[in-house]
CSV table of C-alpha atoms and ligand atoms in Angstrom, one decimal:
chain,number,residue,atom,x,y,z
A,199,MET,CA,142.5,107.9,101.1
A,200,THR,CA,144.2,109.2,104.1
A,201,ASP,CA,147.5,108.8,105.8
A,202,LYS,CA,146.5,110.8,108.9
A,203,ASN,CA,146.9,109.1,112.1
A,204,LEU,CA,143.7,109.7,113.9
A,205,THR,CA,143.8,107.7,117.1
A,206,LYS,CA,141.5,106.7,119.9
A,207,ASN,CA,140.6,109.6,122.3
A,208,ASP,CA,141.6,112.3,119.8
A,209,LEU,CA,139.2,115.3,120.0
A,210,VAL,CA,138.2,116.5,116.5
A,211,THR,CA,135.8,119.1,115.0
A,212,VAL,CA,133.6,117.6,112.4
A,213,ASP,CA,130.9,118.9,110.0
A,214,ILE,CA,128.3,116.2,109.6
A,215,ALA,CA,127.5,115.7,106.0
A,216,ASP,CA,125.6,112.5,105.8
A,217,ILE,CA,123.5,109.9,107.8
A,218,GLY,CA,124.5,106.3,108.1
A,219,ALA,CA,121.9,103.4,107.9
A,220,ASP,CA,121.7,103.3,111.7
A,221,GLY,CA,121.0,107.0,112.0
A,222,GLU,CA,124.6,108.0,113.0
A,223,GLY,CA,126.1,111.2,111.6
A,224,ILE,CA,128.9,110.9,109.1
A,225,GLY,CA,131.6,113.5,108.6
A,226,LYS,CA,135.2,113.4,107.4
A,227,VAL,CA,138.3,114.4,109.2
A,228,ASP,CA,141.3,114.7,107.0
A,229,GLY,CA,139.5,112.5,104.4
A,230,LEU,CA,138.7,109.8,106.9
A,231,PRO,CA,134.9,109.2,107.4
A,232,LEU,CA,133.9,109.1,111.0
A,233,PHE,CA,130.6,107.5,112.2
A,234,ILE,CA,129.3,109.6,115.0
A,235,LYS,CA,126.3,108.4,117.1
A,236,ASP,CA,123.9,111.2,118.1
A,237,ALA,CA,125.2,113.7,115.6
A,238,VAL,CA,122.7,115.1,113.2
A,239,ILE,CA,123.3,115.9,109.5
A,240,GLY,CA,124.1,119.6,109.3
A,241,ASP,CA,125.7,119.7,112.8
A,242,ARG,CA,129.2,120.9,113.5
A,243,VAL,CA,130.3,118.9,116.5
A,244,GLU,CA,133.3,118.3,118.7
A,245,ALA,CA,133.7,114.6,118.8
A,246,ARG,CA,136.0,112.1,120.7
A,247,VAL,CA,137.4,109.3,118.5
A,248,THR,CA,136.5,106.0,120.0
A,249,LYS,CA,137.9,103.6,117.4
A,250,THR,CA,139.7,103.7,114.1
A,251,LYS,CA,139.9,101.3,111.2
A,252,LYS,CA,141.9,101.6,108.0
A,253,HIS,CA,139.3,103.4,106.0
A,254,TYR,CA,136.9,104.8,108.6
A,255,GLY,CA,136.4,105.4,112.3
A,256,TYR,CA,133.9,105.9,115.1
A,257,ALA,CA,133.5,108.8,117.4
A,258,ARG,CA,131.0,110.2,120.0
A,259,VAL,CA,129.7,113.7,120.3
A,260,GLU,CA,131.3,115.7,123.1
A,261,ARG,CA,129.7,119.0,122.3
A,262,VAL,CA,127.5,120.4,119.5
A,263,ILE,CA,129.3,123.5,118.3
A,264,GLU,CA,126.7,124.6,115.8
A,265,PRO,CA,123.4,122.7,115.8
A,266,SER,CA,122.0,121.6,112.5
A,267,PRO,CA,118.8,123.3,111.3
A,268,PHE,CA,117.3,119.7,111.3
A,269,ARG,CA,118.1,119.2,115.0
A,270,VAL,CA,115.1,119.3,117.4
A,271,GLN,CA,114.8,119.0,121.1
A,272,PRO,CA,114.1,115.3,121.8
A,273,ALA,CA,110.8,114.7,123.6
A,274,CYS,CA,112.3,112.1,125.8
A,275,GLY,CA,114.9,112.8,128.4
A,276,PHE,CA,116.5,109.4,128.0
A,277,HIS,CA,116.8,109.7,124.3
A,278,ARG,CA,120.6,109.4,124.1
A,279,GLN,CA,120.9,106.5,126.5
A,280,CYS,CA,118.0,104.4,125.2
A,281,GLY,CA,118.5,102.0,122.4
A,282,GLY,CA,115.0,102.6,121.1
A,283,CYS,CA,114.8,105.9,119.3
A,284,GLN,CA,118.0,106.4,117.4
A,285,ILE,CA,116.9,109.5,115.5
A,286,GLN,CA,114.6,111.4,117.9
A,287,ALA,CA,116.8,114.5,117.6
A,288,PHE,CA,116.0,114.7,113.9
A,289,ASP,CA,113.2,116.9,112.6
A,290,TYR,CA,110.4,114.4,111.6
A,291,GLU,CA,110.5,115.6,107.9
A,292,LYS,CA,114.2,114.9,107.8
A,293,GLN,CA,113.6,111.4,109.4
A,294,LEU,CA,111.2,110.7,106.5
A,295,GLU,CA,113.8,111.9,103.9
A,296,PHE,CA,116.4,109.7,105.6
A,297,LYS,CA,114.2,106.6,105.3
A,298,GLN,CA,113.2,107.3,101.7
A,299,ASN,CA,116.9,107.5,100.9
A,300,LYS,CA,117.8,104.4,102.9
A,301,VAL,CA,115.4,102.3,100.8
A,302,ARG,CA,116.5,104.0,97.6
A,303,ASN,CA,120.2,103.3,98.4
A,304,HIS,CA,119.6,99.7,99.3
A,305,LEU,CA,117.7,99.2,96.0
A,306,ILE,CA,120.6,100.6,94.1
A,307,ARG,CA,123.6,99.2,96.1
A,308,ILE,CA,122.2,95.8,97.1
A,309,GLY,CA,119.4,95.3,94.6
A,310,GLY,CA,121.5,96.4,91.6
A,311,PHE,CA,118.6,98.5,90.2
A,312,GLY,CA,119.6,101.5,88.1
A,313,GLU,CA,119.3,104.9,89.6
A,314,HIS,CA,116.9,106.1,87.0
A,315,VAL,CA,114.7,103.1,87.4
A,316,VAL,CA,114.5,103.7,91.2
A,317,GLU,CA,113.8,107.4,90.6
A,318,GLN,CA,110.9,106.4,88.3
A,319,ILE,CA,109.2,103.8,90.4
A,320,MET,CA,109.7,104.9,94.0
A,321,GLU,CA,106.7,106.7,95.5
A,322,PRO,CA,107.1,109.1,98.5
A,323,ILE,CA,107.2,107.6,102.0
A,324,LEU,CA,103.9,107.7,103.9
A,325,GLY,CA,104.6,109.4,107.3
A,326,MET,CA,102.5,110.1,110.3
A,327,GLU,CA,100.8,113.3,111.2
A,328,ASP,CA,101.4,112.9,114.9
A,329,PRO,CA,104.4,110.5,115.3
A,330,TRP,CA,104.1,109.9,119.0
A,331,HIS,CA,102.4,107.3,121.3
A,332,TYR,CA,101.9,105.1,118.2
A,333,ARG,CA,102.9,101.7,119.5
A,334,ASN,CA,100.3,99.2,120.6
A,335,LYS,CA,102.8,96.9,122.0
A,336,ALA,CA,105.7,97.2,124.4
A,337,GLN,CA,107.9,94.7,126.2
A,338,TYR,CA,109.6,96.2,129.3
A,339,PRO,CA,112.5,94.4,130.9
A,340,VAL,CA,112.4,94.1,134.7
A,341,GLY,CA,115.4,94.4,137.0
A,342,THR,CA,116.5,95.9,140.3
A,343,ASP,CA,118.2,99.2,141.3
A,344,LYS,CA,121.1,99.6,143.6
A,345,GLU,CA,118.9,99.4,146.6
A,346,GLY,CA,117.3,96.2,145.4
A,347,ASN,CA,114.0,97.7,144.4
A,348,PRO,CA,112.3,96.4,141.4
A,349,ILE,CA,112.5,98.6,138.3
A,350,THR,CA,111.3,98.5,134.8
A,351,GLY,CA,112.2,100.6,131.8
A,352,PHE,CA,114.4,100.0,128.8
A,353,TYR,CA,117.8,98.7,127.9
A,354,ALA,CA,120.5,101.3,127.5
A,355,GLY,CA,121.7,101.2,123.9
A,356,ARG,CA,123.6,98.1,122.9
A,357,THR,CA,123.7,96.8,126.5
A,358,HIS,CA,121.5,94.9,128.8
A,359,SER,CA,121.5,97.3,131.7
A,360,ILE,CA,118.1,98.6,132.5
A,361,ILE,CA,117.3,102.2,133.0
A,362,ALA,CA,114.2,102.9,135.0
A,363,ASN,CA,111.6,104.8,133.0
A,364,THR,CA,108.0,103.9,132.7
A,365,ASP,CA,107.2,106.9,130.5
A,366,CYS,CA,108.1,106.0,126.9
A,367,ARG,CA,106.9,108.5,124.3
A,368,LEU,CA,106.3,105.8,121.7
A,369,GLY,CA,104.1,103.7,123.9
A,370,ARG,CA,100.6,104.3,125.3
A,371,VAL,CA,100.4,106.8,128.2
A,372,GLU,CA,98.3,104.2,130.0
A,373,ASN,CA,101.2,101.8,130.1
A,374,GLN,CA,102.7,103.7,133.0
A,375,GLU,CA,99.9,102.9,135.4
A,376,ILE,CA,100.1,99.2,134.5
A,377,LEU,CA,103.9,99.1,135.0
A,378,GLU,CA,103.6,100.9,138.4
A,379,ALA,CA,100.9,98.4,139.4
A,380,VAL,CA,103.2,95.5,138.6
A,381,LEU,CA,106.2,97.1,140.4
A,382,ASP,CA,104.0,97.7,143.5
A,383,TYR,CA,102.9,94.1,143.4
A,384,MET,CA,106.5,93.0,143.3
A,385,LYS,CA,107.5,95.2,146.2
A,386,VAL,CA,104.7,94.4,148.5
A,387,ASN,CA,104.9,90.7,147.9
A,388,HIS,CA,108.7,90.4,147.7
A,389,VAL,CA,108.5,89.0,144.2
A,390,SER,CA,112.0,89.0,142.7
A,391,ALA,CA,113.2,90.4,139.4
A,392,TYR,CA,115.2,88.2,137.0
A,393,GLN,CA,118.9,88.8,136.9
A,394,GLU,CA,120.4,88.1,133.5
A,395,GLU,CA,123.9,87.5,134.8
A,396,THR,CA,122.9,84.8,137.3
A,397,GLY,CA,119.8,83.4,135.8
A,398,ILE,CA,118.1,83.9,139.2
A,399,GLY,CA,114.9,85.8,139.9
A,400,LEU,CA,111.4,85.5,138.7
A,401,ILE,CA,109.9,88.3,136.6
A,402,ARG,CA,111.8,88.9,133.3
A,403,HIS,CA,109.6,91.1,131.2
A,404,ILE,CA,106.2,92.8,131.2
A,405,LEU,CA,104.4,92.7,127.8
A,406,ILE,CA,101.6,95.2,127.3
A,407,ARG,CA,99.4,95.3,124.2
A,408,THR,CA,96.4,97.5,123.5
A,409,GLY,CA,93.8,97.3,120.8
A,410,PHE,CA,93.6,100.9,119.7
A,411,ALA,CA,90.1,100.5,118.2
A,412,SER,CA,88.7,98.3,121.0
A,413,GLY,CA,90.5,99.9,123.9
A,414,GLN,CA,91.2,96.3,125.2
A,415,ILE,CA,94.5,95.8,127.1
A,416,MET,CA,96.5,92.6,127.5
A,417,VAL,CA,99.2,92.2,130.1
A,418,CYS,CA,101.5,89.2,130.0
A,419,LEU,CA,104.2,88.7,132.7
A,420,ILE,CA,107.1,86.6,131.4
A,421,ILE,CA,108.6,84.6,134.3
A,422,ASN,CA,111.7,82.5,134.8
A,423,ALA,CA,109.9,79.4,136.0
A,424,ASP,CA,108.6,76.1,134.5
A,425,LYS,CA,105.1,76.3,136.0
A,426,PHE,CA,102.5,79.1,136.1
A,427,GLU,CA,101.8,78.6,139.8
A,428,SER,CA,105.3,79.9,140.5
A,429,LEU,CA,104.0,83.4,140.3
A,430,PRO,CA,103.0,84.1,143.9
A,431,ASP,CA,100.1,86.2,145.3
A,432,GLN,CA,98.4,86.4,141.9
A,433,GLU,CA,95.2,87.7,143.6
A,434,TYR,CA,97.0,90.8,144.8
A,435,LEU,CA,98.3,91.4,141.2
A,436,LEU,CA,94.9,90.8,139.6
A,437,GLU,CA,93.1,93.0,142.1
A,438,LYS,CA,95.3,95.9,140.9
A,439,LEU,CA,95.3,95.2,137.2
A,440,LYS,CA,91.7,94.4,136.7
A,441,ASN,CA,90.6,97.8,137.9
A,442,ILE,CA,92.6,99.5,135.1
A,443,PRO,CA,90.1,100.6,132.5
A,444,GLY,CA,90.2,98.4,129.4
A,445,MET,CA,92.0,95.5,131.1
A,446,THR,CA,90.9,92.4,129.2
A,447,SER,CA,93.5,89.7,129.5
A,448,VAL,CA,96.2,88.9,132.0
A,449,SER,CA,98.5,86.0,131.4
A,450,VAL,CA,101.8,84.4,132.4
A,451,ASN,CA,104.4,83.2,130.0
A,452,LEU,CA,107.1,80.7,131.0
A,453,ASN,CA,110.7,81.4,129.9
A,454,THR,CA,113.7,79.7,131.6
A,455,ARG,CA,116.0,80.2,128.6
A,456,ARG,CA,119.4,82.0,129.3
A,457,ASP,CA,119.4,83.9,126.0
A,458,ASN,CA,117.9,87.0,124.5
A,459,VAL,CA,114.6,85.5,123.4
A,460,ILE,CA,112.0,87.4,125.3
A,461,MET,CA,109.1,84.9,125.4
A,462,GLY,CA,108.8,81.2,125.9
A,463,ASP,CA,106.1,79.2,124.0
A,464,GLN,CA,103.8,78.5,126.9
A,465,VAL,CA,101.2,81.0,128.0
A,466,HIS,CA,98.5,80.7,130.6
A,467,THR,CA,95.7,83.1,131.1
A,468,ILE,CA,95.2,84.0,134.7
A,469,TRP,CA,92.4,86.5,134.3
A,470,GLY,CA,90.0,87.5,131.6
A,471,SER,CA,90.2,86.5,128.0
A,472,SER,CA,93.1,84.7,126.3
A,473,THR,CA,93.1,87.3,123.5
A,474,ILE,CA,92.3,90.9,122.9
A,475,SER,CA,90.8,92.2,119.7
A,476,ASP,CA,91.4,95.1,117.4
A,477,THR,CA,89.8,96.5,114.2
A,478,LEU,CA,91.6,97.8,111.2
A,479,HIS,CA,89.9,99.7,108.4
A,480,ILE,CA,91.0,99.8,104.8
A,481,TYR,CA,88.9,101.2,101.9
A,482,GLY,CA,86.0,101.7,104.3
A,483,ARG,CA,86.0,98.0,105.3
A,484,GLY,CA,86.7,97.1,108.9
A,485,LEU,CA,88.0,93.7,109.9
A,486,THR,CA,88.3,92.6,113.5
A,487,PHE,CA,91.3,90.5,114.7
A,488,LYS,CA,91.8,88.5,117.8
A,489,ILE,CA,95.4,88.6,119.0
A,490,SER,CA,97.2,86.2,121.4
A,491,PRO,CA,100.2,87.1,123.4
A,492,LEU,CA,102.5,85.1,121.2
A,493,SER,CA,101.1,86.2,117.9
A,494,PHE,CA,102.7,88.9,115.7
A,495,TYR,CA,100.6,92.0,115.2
A,496,GLN,CA,101.8,95.2,113.5
A,497,VAL,CA,102.8,97.6,116.2
A,498,ASN,CA,101.5,100.9,114.6
A,499,PRO,CA,97.9,100.4,113.7
A,500,LEU,CA,97.4,103.8,112.1
A,501,GLN,CA,100.2,103.2,109.7
A,502,THR,CA,99.3,99.5,109.3
A,503,GLU,CA,96.0,100.7,107.6
A,504,LYS,CA,98.1,102.6,105.1
A,505,LEU,CA,100.5,99.7,104.6
A,506,TYR,CA,97.7,97.2,104.0
A,507,SER,CA,95.8,99.5,101.7
A,508,LEU,CA,98.9,99.7,99.5
A,509,ALA,CA,99.4,95.9,99.6
A,510,VAL,CA,95.8,95.4,98.5
A,511,GLU,CA,96.1,98.1,95.8
A,512,TYR,CA,99.3,96.5,94.5
A,513,ALA,CA,97.7,93.1,94.4
A,514,GLY,CA,95.2,94.4,91.9
A,515,LEU,CA,92.4,92.1,92.8
A,516,THR,CA,89.1,91.7,90.8
A,517,GLY,CA,87.5,88.9,92.8
A,518,ARG,CA,88.8,86.0,90.6
A,519,GLU,CA,92.3,85.6,92.0
A,520,THR,CA,94.0,82.9,94.0
A,521,VAL,CA,96.3,84.6,96.5
A,522,TRP,CA,99.0,83.2,98.7
A,523,ASP,CA,100.0,85.2,101.8
A,524,LEU,CA,103.3,83.9,103.1
A,525,TYR,CA,104.4,84.9,106.7
A,526,CYS,CA,100.7,85.7,107.4
A,527,GLY,CA,100.8,86.0,111.2
A,528,ILE,CA,97.2,86.2,112.4
A,529,GLY,CA,95.9,86.5,108.9
A,530,THR,CA,95.5,90.3,108.7
A,531,ILE,CA,96.7,90.8,105.1
A,532,SER,CA,95.2,87.4,104.1
A,533,LEU,CA,91.7,88.5,105.2
A,534,PHE,CA,91.9,91.9,103.6
A,535,MET,CA,92.9,90.2,100.4
A,536,ALA,CA,90.1,87.7,100.9
A,537,THR,CA,87.5,90.5,100.7
A,538,ALA,CA,88.5,91.0,97.1
A,539,ALA,CA,89.9,87.7,95.9
A,540,ARG,CA,88.5,84.3,95.1
A,541,GLN,CA,90.6,82.2,97.4
A,542,VAL,CA,93.5,83.0,99.9
A,543,TYR,CA,96.0,80.6,101.3
A,544,GLY,CA,98.0,81.8,104.4
A,545,VAL,CA,101.3,80.3,105.7
A,546,GLU,CA,102.8,81.0,109.1
A,547,ILE,CA,105.2,79.3,111.4
A,548,ILE,CA,103.6,80.0,114.8
A,549,PRO,CA,100.7,77.6,115.5
A,550,GLN,CA,98.9,80.0,117.9
A,551,ALA,CA,99.0,82.7,115.2
A,552,ILE,CA,97.3,80.3,112.7
A,553,GLU,CA,94.7,79.4,115.3
A,554,ASP,CA,94.1,83.2,115.6
A,555,ALA,CA,94.0,83.5,111.8
A,556,ARG,CA,91.3,80.8,111.5
A,557,GLU,CA,89.3,82.3,114.2
A,558,ASN,CA,89.7,85.7,112.6
A,559,ALA,CA,88.5,84.3,109.2
A,560,ARG,CA,85.4,82.9,111.1
A,561,ILE,CA,84.5,86.1,113.0
A,562,ASN,CA,84.8,88.2,109.8
A,563,GLY,CA,82.8,85.7,107.8
A,564,LEU,CA,85.6,85.2,105.2
A,565,HIS,CA,85.3,81.5,104.3
A,566,ASN,CA,87.5,81.7,101.2
A,567,THR,CA,90.6,81.3,103.3
A,568,THR,CA,92.8,78.3,104.2
A,569,PHE,CA,95.7,78.6,106.7
A,570,PHE,CA,98.7,76.3,107.0
A,571,VAL,CA,101.2,76.1,110.0
A,572,GLY,CA,104.8,75.7,108.9
A,573,LYS,CA,107.8,77.4,107.4
A,574,ALA,CA,107.0,79.3,104.2
A,575,GLU,CA,110.2,77.7,102.7
A,576,GLU,CA,108.8,74.2,103.5
A,577,VAL,CA,105.1,74.5,103.0
A,578,LEU,CA,105.2,76.3,99.7
A,579,PRO,CA,107.7,73.8,98.0
A,580,ALA,CA,105.9,70.8,99.5
A,581,PHE,CA,102.6,72.1,98.2
A,582,TYR,CA,104.0,72.9,94.8
A,583,GLU,CA,105.6,69.4,94.5
A,584,ARG,CA,102.4,67.7,95.5
A,585,GLN,CA,100.3,69.5,93.0
A,586,SER,CA,102.7,69.5,90.1
A,587,GLY,CA,101.6,66.0,88.8
A,588,ASN,CA,98.0,67.0,88.4
A,589,LYS,CA,97.5,69.6,85.7
A,590,GLU,CA,93.9,70.5,86.6
A,591,GLN,CA,94.8,71.1,90.3
A,592,VAL,CA,97.9,73.1,89.3
A,593,ASP,CA,95.7,75.4,87.3
A,594,MET,CA,93.1,75.8,90.0
A,595,LEU,CA,95.6,76.4,92.7
A,596,HIS,CA,97.9,78.5,90.6
A,597,PRO,CA,98.5,81.7,92.4
A,598,ASP,CA,97.7,84.9,90.6
A,599,VAL,CA,99.3,86.9,93.4
A,600,ILE,CA,101.8,85.9,96.1
A,601,VAL,CA,102.2,88.3,99.0
A,602,VAL,CA,105.2,87.9,101.3
A,603,ASP,CA,105.8,89.8,104.6
A,604,PRO,CA,108.9,88.1,106.2
A,605,PRO,CA,110.7,89.0,109.3
A,606,ARG,CA,113.9,91.1,109.1
A,607,LYS,CA,116.0,88.3,107.7
A,608,GLY,CA,113.9,88.3,104.5
A,609,CYS,CA,112.8,85.2,102.5
A,610,ASP,CA,114.6,81.9,102.5
A,611,THR,CA,116.0,81.1,99.0
A,612,ALA,CA,113.9,77.9,98.9
A,613,CYS,CA,110.9,80.1,99.3
A,614,LEU,CA,112.0,82.5,96.6
A,615,ASP,CA,112.8,79.6,94.2
A,616,THR,CA,109.4,78.1,94.7
A,617,MET,CA,107.7,81.5,94.1
A,618,LEU,CA,109.6,81.7,90.8
A,619,LYS,CA,108.5,78.2,89.9
A,620,MET,CA,104.9,78.9,90.8
A,621,ALA,CA,105.1,82.0,88.6
A,622,PRO,CA,102.3,84.2,89.9
A,623,GLU,CA,101.4,87.2,87.7
A,624,ARG,CA,102.2,89.6,90.6
A,625,ILE,CA,104.2,89.5,93.8
A,626,VAL,CA,103.6,92.0,96.6
A,627,TYR,CA,106.6,92.2,98.9
A,628,VAL,CA,106.0,93.8,102.3
A,629,SER,CA,109.3,94.3,104.1
A,630,CYS,CA,110.6,95.6,107.4
A,631,ASP,CA,114.2,95.5,106.4
A,632,SER,CA,115.2,97.3,103.1
A,633,ALA,CA,118.6,95.5,102.9
A,634,THR,CA,117.2,92.0,102.8
A,635,LEU,CA,114.3,93.3,100.7
A,636,ALA,CA,116.8,94.6,98.0
A,637,ARG,CA,118.7,91.2,98.2
A,638,ASP,CA,115.4,89.3,97.6
A,639,LEU,CA,114.1,91.6,94.8
A,640,LYS,CA,117.4,91.1,93.0
A,641,ILE,CA,116.8,87.3,93.0
A,642,LEU,CA,113.1,87.7,91.9
A,643,CYS,CA,114.0,90.1,89.1
A,644,GLU,CA,116.8,87.8,87.9
A,645,GLY,CA,114.1,85.1,87.9
A,646,GLY,CA,111.8,86.9,85.5
A,647,TYR,CA,110.1,89.6,87.4
A,648,GLU,CA,110.1,93.4,87.0
A,649,LEU,CA,109.9,95.8,89.9
A,650,LYS,CA,107.0,98.1,89.2
A,651,ARG,CA,106.2,100.1,92.3
A,652,VAL,CA,107.9,100.8,95.6
A,653,ARG,CA,106.6,102.8,98.6
A,654,PRO,CA,108.1,103.1,102.0
A,655,VAL,CA,105.7,103.5,105.0
A,656,ASP,CA,106.9,105.0,108.3
A,657,GLN,CA,105.7,102.3,110.8
A,658,PHE,CA,108.4,103.3,113.3
A,659,PRO,CA,108.9,107.0,113.7
A,660,HIS,CA,112.0,108.1,115.6
A,661,THR,CA,113.7,104.8,114.9
A,662,VAL,CA,115.9,104.0,111.9
A,663,HIS,CA,113.5,101.2,110.8
A,664,VAL,CA,111.3,101.5,107.8
A,665,GLU,CA,108.6,99.4,106.2
A,666,THR,CA,108.4,99.1,102.4
A,667,VAL,CA,105.7,97.7,100.0
A,668,CYS,CA,106.8,96.6,96.5
A,669,LEU,CA,104.9,95.3,93.5
A,670,LEU,CA,106.6,93.0,91.0
A,671,LYS,CA,105.1,91.8,87.8
A,672,ARG,CA,106.1,88.7,85.8
A,673,ASP,CA,107.9,89.6,82.6
A,674,GLU,CA,105.6,89.0,79.6
B,931,SAH,N1,101.8,89.6,107.6
B,931,SAH,C1,101.6,89.6,109.0
B,931,SAH,C2,102.8,89.1,109.8
B,931,SAH,C3,104.1,89.7,109.4
B,931,SAH,S1,105.5,89.4,110.5
B,931,SAH,C4,101.1,90.9,109.5
B,931,SAH,O1,101.2,91.9,108.8
B,931,SAH,O2,100.7,91.0,110.7
B,931,SAH,C5,106.2,88.0,110.0
B,931,SAH,C6,105.6,86.7,110.4
B,931,SAH,O3,106.3,85.7,109.8
B,931,SAH,C7,105.5,86.5,111.9
B,931,SAH,O4,104.2,86.2,112.2
B,931,SAH,C8,106.4,85.2,112.1
B,931,SAH,O5,106.0,84.4,113.1
B,931,SAH,C9,106.3,84.6,110.7
B,931,SAH,N2,107.5,83.8,110.3
B,931,SAH,C10,108.8,83.9,110.7
B,931,SAH,N3,109.5,83.0,110.0
B,931,SAH,C11,108.7,82.3,109.2
B,931,SAH,C12,108.9,81.3,108.3
B,931,SAH,N4,110.1,80.8,108.0
B,931,SAH,N5,107.8,80.8,107.6
B,931,SAH,C13,106.6,81.3,107.9
B,931,SAH,N6,106.3,82.3,108.8
B,931,SAH,C14,107.4,82.8,109.4
């Protein structure tokens, strides 16, 4: 506890002793912990206090007095301004350690698991050998500079002001050429950029997705209009884009909303195919997936292969199992499970993703799969209620394994409750947010499961995000 009166604008010298969950450095001044953006654990910094609360405060780095041995020169010149890579100034090994600890701490603090249990079951994080240019998807906001020229780049951290930069170190090098082509099209044809403040202007975002295995590229322009024809001079645009090697699909998405949601739900292909494909390999087996602009597809394919391999390993399949894959997207996990299970059921909320999943099952010849459109928390209970009168059906459809891979907010309680009622032998939880993961694991363990294995996978190098795979077994 402190009775010091640190106030806004004070200049302090701080030794950074810890890392916060968002990658910020933490150091104490007169017993008061300060959260300092862009400070690296091990640094001694001079920092300006920006805000104080009763038990902690915030500050920003004015000067690094003594750099930490874990501090590296960031590859990107925009690193400090950009909201994308929060920990690019950390040595990559240190980033991995940070993520391992983040998952560990969430399991202990939020999940209520004992320290020794966590020590025993947690396996070391799987990192990348070359943690750059790993993303297969990028969504660039479009705006204008002071002279009124169209620009694209990224949002400055925690704001919606766009900083022009077409050279992101996490994205494909090829994206730059595509972005320049779209900007040229806008300039030459006087196509306006969307302005968030006024809701006026046409082009909002440029989505680029690349199949790493296929080399196929998809470009989707998200426009502020209610019909596709509102995009003018499409021929000029297509002439530029279709000559870029790998270009496979060009589409337009309509979005007239005034909020932060990037894409609307209507897409129209204006050139080429409506999907691109990509192939992932696990345990020597390659499966090919078709991906629509609106469907979710893991952004780091190299790490996805490691992630899915773990999920399949944890599922422990022998060929006789019934598996449910909740939040299945385009059926990637479902189909890898289907190669080793008797029957797989997938559930996903986006209709287009389920269309992709069914098509993906067909092209890979995996006919032991059934996909349902809907919310996991509605489809699963409805299914359970419907079957529960009929003993024979219950037995046949009884899941041996349930896999869940929810978005950051985790599983809905109705979904967790039904999972507990359905009582599969094993649950494989794939998570992109260790805090909600820990919350849900607590519920599952209180409901009769035991946490057996946990392994983080670094899907998102240089950011604070971490993916985790867990295995739970039903208590005997
Ligand atoms: N397992 C897939 C997708 C994981 S991402 C993969 O690895 O590619 C999470 C998915 O859950 C997204 O496709 C999203 O559209 C879907 N989703 C979000 N909320 C949902 C809900 N309540 N019920 C079912 N699916 C949902």
